[in-house]
Structures are given as C-alpha cells and as structure tokens.
XYZ file of C-alpha atoms in Angstrom:
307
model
C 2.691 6.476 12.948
C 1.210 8.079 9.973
C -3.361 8.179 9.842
C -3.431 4.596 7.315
C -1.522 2.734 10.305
C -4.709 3.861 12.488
C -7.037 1.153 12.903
C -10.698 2.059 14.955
C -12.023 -1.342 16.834
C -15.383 -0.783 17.192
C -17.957 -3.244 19.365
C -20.776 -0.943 17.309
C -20.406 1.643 14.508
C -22.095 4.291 13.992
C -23.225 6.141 11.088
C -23.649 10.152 11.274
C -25.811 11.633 7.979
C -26.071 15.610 7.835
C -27.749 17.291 5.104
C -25.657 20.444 5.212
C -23.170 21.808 6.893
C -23.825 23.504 10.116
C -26.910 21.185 10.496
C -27.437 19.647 13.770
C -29.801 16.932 13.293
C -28.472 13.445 12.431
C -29.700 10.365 11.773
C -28.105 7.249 13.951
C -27.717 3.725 12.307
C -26.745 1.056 14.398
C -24.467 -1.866 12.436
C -25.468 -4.783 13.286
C -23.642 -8.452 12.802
C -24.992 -10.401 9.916
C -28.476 -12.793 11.261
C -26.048 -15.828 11.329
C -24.531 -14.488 13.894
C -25.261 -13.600 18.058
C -26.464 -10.079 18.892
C -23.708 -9.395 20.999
C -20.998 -10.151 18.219
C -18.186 -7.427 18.001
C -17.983 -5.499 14.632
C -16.268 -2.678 13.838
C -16.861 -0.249 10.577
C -13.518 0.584 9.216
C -14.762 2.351 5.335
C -17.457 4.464 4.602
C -18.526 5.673 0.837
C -20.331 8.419 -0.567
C -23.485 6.316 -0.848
C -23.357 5.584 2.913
C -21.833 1.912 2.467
C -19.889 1.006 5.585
C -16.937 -1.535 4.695
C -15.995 -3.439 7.702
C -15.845 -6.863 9.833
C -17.264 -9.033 12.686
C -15.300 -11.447 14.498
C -16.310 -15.048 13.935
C -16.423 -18.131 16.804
C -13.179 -18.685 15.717
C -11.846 -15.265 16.649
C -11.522 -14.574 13.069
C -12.328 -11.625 10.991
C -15.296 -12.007 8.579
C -15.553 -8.985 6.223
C -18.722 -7.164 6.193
C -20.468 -4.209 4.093
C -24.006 -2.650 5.559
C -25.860 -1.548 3.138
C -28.544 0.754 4.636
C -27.557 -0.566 7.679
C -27.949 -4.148 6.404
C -24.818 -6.480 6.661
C -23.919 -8.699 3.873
C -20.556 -10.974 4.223
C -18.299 -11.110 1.717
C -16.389 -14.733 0.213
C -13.039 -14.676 1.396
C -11.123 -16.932 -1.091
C -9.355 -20.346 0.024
C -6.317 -20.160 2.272
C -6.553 -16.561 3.697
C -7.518 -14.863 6.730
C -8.861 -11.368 6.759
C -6.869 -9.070 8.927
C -8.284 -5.589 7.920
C -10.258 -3.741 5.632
C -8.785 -1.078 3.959
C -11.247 1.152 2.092
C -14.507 0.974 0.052
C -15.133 2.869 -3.221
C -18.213 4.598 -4.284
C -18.616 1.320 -7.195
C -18.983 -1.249 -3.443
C -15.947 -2.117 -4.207
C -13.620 -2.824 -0.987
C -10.306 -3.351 -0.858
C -8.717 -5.584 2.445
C -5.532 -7.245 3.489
C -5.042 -10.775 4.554
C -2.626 -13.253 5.163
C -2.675 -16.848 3.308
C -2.567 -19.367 5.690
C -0.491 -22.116 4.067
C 2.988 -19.186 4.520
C 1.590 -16.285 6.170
C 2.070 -14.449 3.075
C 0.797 -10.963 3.186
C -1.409 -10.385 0.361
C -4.148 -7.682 -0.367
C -7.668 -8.432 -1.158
C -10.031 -6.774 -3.566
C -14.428 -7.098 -3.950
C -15.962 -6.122 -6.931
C -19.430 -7.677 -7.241
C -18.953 -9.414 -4.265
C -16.128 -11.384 -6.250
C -12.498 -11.876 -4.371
C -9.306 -11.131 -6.118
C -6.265 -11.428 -4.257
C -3.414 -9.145 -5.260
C 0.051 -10.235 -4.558
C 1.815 -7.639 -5.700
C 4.417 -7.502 -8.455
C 5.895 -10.496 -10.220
C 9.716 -9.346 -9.679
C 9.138 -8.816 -6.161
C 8.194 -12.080 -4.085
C 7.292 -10.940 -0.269
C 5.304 -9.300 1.791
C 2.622 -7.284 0.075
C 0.757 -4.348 1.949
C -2.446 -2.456 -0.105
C -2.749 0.846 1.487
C -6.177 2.351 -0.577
C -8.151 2.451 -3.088
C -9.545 5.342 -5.400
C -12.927 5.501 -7.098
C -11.926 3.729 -10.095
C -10.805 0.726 -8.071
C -7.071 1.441 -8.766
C -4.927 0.063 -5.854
C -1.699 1.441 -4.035
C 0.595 -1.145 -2.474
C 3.814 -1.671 -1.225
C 5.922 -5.503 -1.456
C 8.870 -5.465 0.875
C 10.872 -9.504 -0.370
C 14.450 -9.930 -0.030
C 16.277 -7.847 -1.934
C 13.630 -6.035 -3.405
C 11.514 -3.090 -1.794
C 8.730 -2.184 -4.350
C 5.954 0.258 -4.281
C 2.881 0.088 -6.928
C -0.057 1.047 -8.343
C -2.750 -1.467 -9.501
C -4.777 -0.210 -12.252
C -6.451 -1.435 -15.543
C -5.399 -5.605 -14.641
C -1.682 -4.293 -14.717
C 0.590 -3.492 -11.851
C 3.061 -0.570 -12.286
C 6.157 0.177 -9.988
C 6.981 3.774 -9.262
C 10.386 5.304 -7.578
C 10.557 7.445 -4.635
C 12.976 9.594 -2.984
C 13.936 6.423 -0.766
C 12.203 3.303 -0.691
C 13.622 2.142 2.628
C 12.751 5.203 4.229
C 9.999 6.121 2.433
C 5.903 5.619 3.609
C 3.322 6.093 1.405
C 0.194 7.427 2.818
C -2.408 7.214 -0.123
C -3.534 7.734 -3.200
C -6.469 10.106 -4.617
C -8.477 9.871 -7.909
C -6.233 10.847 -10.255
C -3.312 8.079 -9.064
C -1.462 11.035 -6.999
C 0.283 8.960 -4.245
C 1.041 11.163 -1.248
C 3.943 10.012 0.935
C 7.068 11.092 3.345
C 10.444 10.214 3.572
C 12.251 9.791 7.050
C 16.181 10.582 8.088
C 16.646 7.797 9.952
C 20.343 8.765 10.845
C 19.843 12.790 11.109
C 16.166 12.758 13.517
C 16.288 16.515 13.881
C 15.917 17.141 10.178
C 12.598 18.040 8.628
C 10.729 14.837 6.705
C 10.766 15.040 3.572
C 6.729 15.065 1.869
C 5.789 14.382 -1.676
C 3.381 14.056 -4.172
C 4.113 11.258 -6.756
C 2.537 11.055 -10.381
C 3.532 7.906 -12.490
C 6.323 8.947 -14.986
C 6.219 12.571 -13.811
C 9.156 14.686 -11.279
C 8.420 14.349 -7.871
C 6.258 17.109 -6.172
C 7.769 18.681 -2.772
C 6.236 19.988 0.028
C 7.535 21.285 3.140
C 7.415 19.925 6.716
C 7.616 22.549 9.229
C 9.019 19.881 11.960
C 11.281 17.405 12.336
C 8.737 15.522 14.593
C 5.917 13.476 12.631
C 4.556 13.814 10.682
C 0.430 12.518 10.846
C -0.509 12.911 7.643
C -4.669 12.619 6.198
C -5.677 11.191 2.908
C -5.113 13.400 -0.041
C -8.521 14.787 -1.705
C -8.838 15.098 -5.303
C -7.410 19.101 -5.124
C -4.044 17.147 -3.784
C -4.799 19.091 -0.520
C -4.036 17.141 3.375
C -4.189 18.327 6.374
C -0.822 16.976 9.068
C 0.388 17.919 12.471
C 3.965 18.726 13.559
C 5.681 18.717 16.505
C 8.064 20.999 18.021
C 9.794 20.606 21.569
C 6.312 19.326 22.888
C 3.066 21.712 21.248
C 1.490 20.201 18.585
C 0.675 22.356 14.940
C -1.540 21.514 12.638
C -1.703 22.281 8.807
C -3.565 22.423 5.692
C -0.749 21.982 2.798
C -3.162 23.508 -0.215
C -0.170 23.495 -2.848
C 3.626 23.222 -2.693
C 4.306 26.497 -1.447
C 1.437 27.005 0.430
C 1.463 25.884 4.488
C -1.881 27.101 6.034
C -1.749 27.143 10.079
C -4.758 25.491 11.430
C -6.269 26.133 15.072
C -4.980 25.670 17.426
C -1.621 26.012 16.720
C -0.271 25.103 20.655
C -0.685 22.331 22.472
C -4.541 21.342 22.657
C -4.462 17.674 21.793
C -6.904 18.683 18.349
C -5.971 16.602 15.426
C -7.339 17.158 11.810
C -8.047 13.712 10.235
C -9.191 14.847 6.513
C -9.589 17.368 3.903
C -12.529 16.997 1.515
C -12.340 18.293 -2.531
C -14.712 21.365 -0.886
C -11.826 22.104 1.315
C -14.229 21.159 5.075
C -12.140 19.576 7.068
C -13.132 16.703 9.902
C -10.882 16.857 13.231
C -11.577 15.853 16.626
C -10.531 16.423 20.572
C -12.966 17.534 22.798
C -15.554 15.995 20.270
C -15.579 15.600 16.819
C -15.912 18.729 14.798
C -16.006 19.764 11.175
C -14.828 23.274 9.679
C -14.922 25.028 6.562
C -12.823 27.396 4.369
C -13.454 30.576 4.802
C -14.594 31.025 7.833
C -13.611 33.700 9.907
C -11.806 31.632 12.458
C -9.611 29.800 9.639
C -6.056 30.704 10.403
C -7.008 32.285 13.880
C -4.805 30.774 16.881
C -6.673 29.743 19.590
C -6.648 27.459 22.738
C -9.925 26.356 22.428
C -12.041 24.338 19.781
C -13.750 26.944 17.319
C -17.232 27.504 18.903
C -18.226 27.803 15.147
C -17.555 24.569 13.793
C -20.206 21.617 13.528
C -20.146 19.329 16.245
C -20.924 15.962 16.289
C-alpha cells in the first residue's frame, strides 16, 4: 500500500507550528466541528497548506462526510454539489483550494471533487474513458492527477488549464501513481505481478517527455512519499524481514536513511529544503547535512526535532 492509500481518522486534529527548525515550542490548535454541529462530533484533518489551512471533514447525523477547512482554527463547510457523497479529501493548495473524492449517488460513480472559492466542480475524468475516476493530488496551481479505470479503458491524467490530458506509463494495469509536484512531475511504480521477487519498477513522468528511472533496492514495497518540487522522495524497502529506508535525490542517486535495520521508523516526506518528517517512537523531523545523515543506527537520531 503505497503513502496516498493512507488515510488518518482523527476524532480531533491537531495543528503543530514551529518557527525554526530545532525549536521546541509549539503552538496547539484544537479543530473543532463547525457551530451547527455537537461538541463531541468526530472530525478528522486530512490536508494542511503552507498558510496553516487544514482541509478535512466531520461526520454528519447521517453518518456522512461533510467537508471542512479551519481557517485559523475556524471551520467553514464546503457545498457539496447535488447527487454526491464525500468520501475523502485529498489535498489543499496554498490558493484554499481542496481537492476530494466522492461518489454520485444516483450510480455510485466515482468522481473527484475540486473547491476553488468555495465553488464545487466535479471532475469525471476523461471523455473516452467512462468509469471509475480516482484524483490522487493536487499541486499549487490547482492542476489535478487522476486515474479512470472503465471497461476497456485504463487511463491516467492530468487536469490542468480546463483541459484533461492522458499520459502513458510503463504499464497501466500494473502501474500506481503516487503524486504529482509543481511542475506536473507525476511520481509512480510499476509492479511484476507474475515475477514478485523482482525489483518495482519507479518513475518520474513529464507530459510528452521519456520516462525517468529510478532504482528500487527491493523487491518488497515499495512506500513511497510525495515528490517535492527538487523531484526528491523518501521510500522504504524490504528485504527478508528489516525494513530500509531511502532518500532517492536523482536517478542515480539512493541515499540510505537511519536506521537502515529493522526499527519500525518510516519517513513520510521530503520538503524542497531537503528536512524530512518520519515517525516511530514519536514523530521526528531531520535535516540534510547533519552529521547523523547516512549513519546506521538502531535508535531514533537523538538530534532530530521531536514532536
């Protein structure tokens, strides 16, 4: 199961602000559910921006989901348009916009769902393709990566300026996308389903341009973060039981990441100033650089920033 598959169902969120890194004091924000609503209602904050905008949802009477942003901690709902239910939220961009997925009730239709102003869109994918549409993220210029599976056809997209455009990939049966950065990169893997002890396969994909290889160290896994804007990701292998994590900084380049044994530490994300967020024993954050960066050790780095 690769990070976007991950899903965090929170009864409260909470919000941790540093100033710098290395800092220890933080500042707690409680989400609350809209006024409307009991005190007690669950909520969970999925998305978080760099303005501090949480993108998320309560759950209604009703059991549904009602999407949410807090704003400074105050919750707003947004419209959901006629005929669908909400059953995620994917990501919000610094512009507030938020991008979810939903299902419309009248087929159960998988569709994605995009806010900009508040405003609904729903985003069904392309034309050729009639099925099941999944939107995976969405980058800072509100461009959209999705995936229709209909049929005969097996279709994966980007959403950008009104128009949708298809791209190919090494295999599109056996093929998951994990995301998409600023610049439209879409990073994704490609199973063997028929040879499990060979390597998967990862790539970068640019519209129009060759695909981009890296290399997978394992034939188990992969979990695979976000790309940043550097087209840099952290992942973790597995080998006949330990667990290694990486930093893939380029093509060529495989940096081992502590602890490379079998400490359950997993490294979610990779920022475009190269800190990285991971978590067992706690949350921590880490930084390039540092003098513990490709050390082995059994241990979480006593020098991090822990949260």
């Amino acid at each position: 199961m690769s990070l976007r598959r991950l899903e965090h169902r929170l009864a409260v969120a909470i919000l941790l602000a540093g100033t710098r890194l290395g800092a220890v004091d933080y500042s707690l924000i409680v989400l609350p559910p809209t006024p409307d609503m009991p005190s007690g209602t669950p909520v969970a904050g999925v998305a978080l921006n760099n303005l501090g905008q949480v993108a998320g949802y309560e759950t209604g009477s009703l059991k549904q989901l009602v999407p949410v942003v807090w704003t400074g901690g105050v919750p707003a709902k947004l419209d959901m348009p006629a005929g669908c239910q909400l059953t995620g939220i994917r990501s919000i961009n610094a512009a507030g916009q938020v991008l979810g997925q939903a299902k419309q009730a009248s087929t159960q239709a998988s569709v994605g769902i995009r806010w900009t102003n508040g405003n609904p869109e729903i985003i069904t994918g392309p034309a050729a393709c009639s099925g099941q549409t999944t939107v995976i993220n969405m980058n800072a210029a509100g461009h959209v990566l999705g995936e229709t599976v209909g049929g005969s056809c097996h279709l994966f997209w980007i959403l950008r300026g009104g128009a949708i455009r298809t791209f190919p990939t090494p295999g599109p049966k056996y093929f998951t996308p994990i995301g998409m950065n600023d610049a439209d990169h879409v990073l994704g893997y490609y199973s063997h389903p028929f040879n499990p002890y060979t390597p998967y396969e990862i790539y970068f994909i640019e519209l129009g341009q060759p695909f981009i290889h890296f290399p997978f160290p394992a034939a188990s896994g992969p979990f695979l973060s976000l790309p940043n804007n550097l087209d840099e990701f952290t992942g973790q292998a597995y080998q006949e039981g330990p667990s290694y994590n990486y930093l893939w900084t380029g093509p060529s380049t495989l940096v081992g990441l502590p602890p490379n044994n079998a400490v359950s530490i997993f490294f979610s994300n990779v920022n475009d100033g190269g800190v990285l967020l991971f978590w067992g024993g706690g949350p921590y954050s880490i930084q390039k650089g540092q003098p513990w960066w490709t050390r082995s050790t059994r241990t979480p780095p006593s020098t991090g920033t822990r949260f």
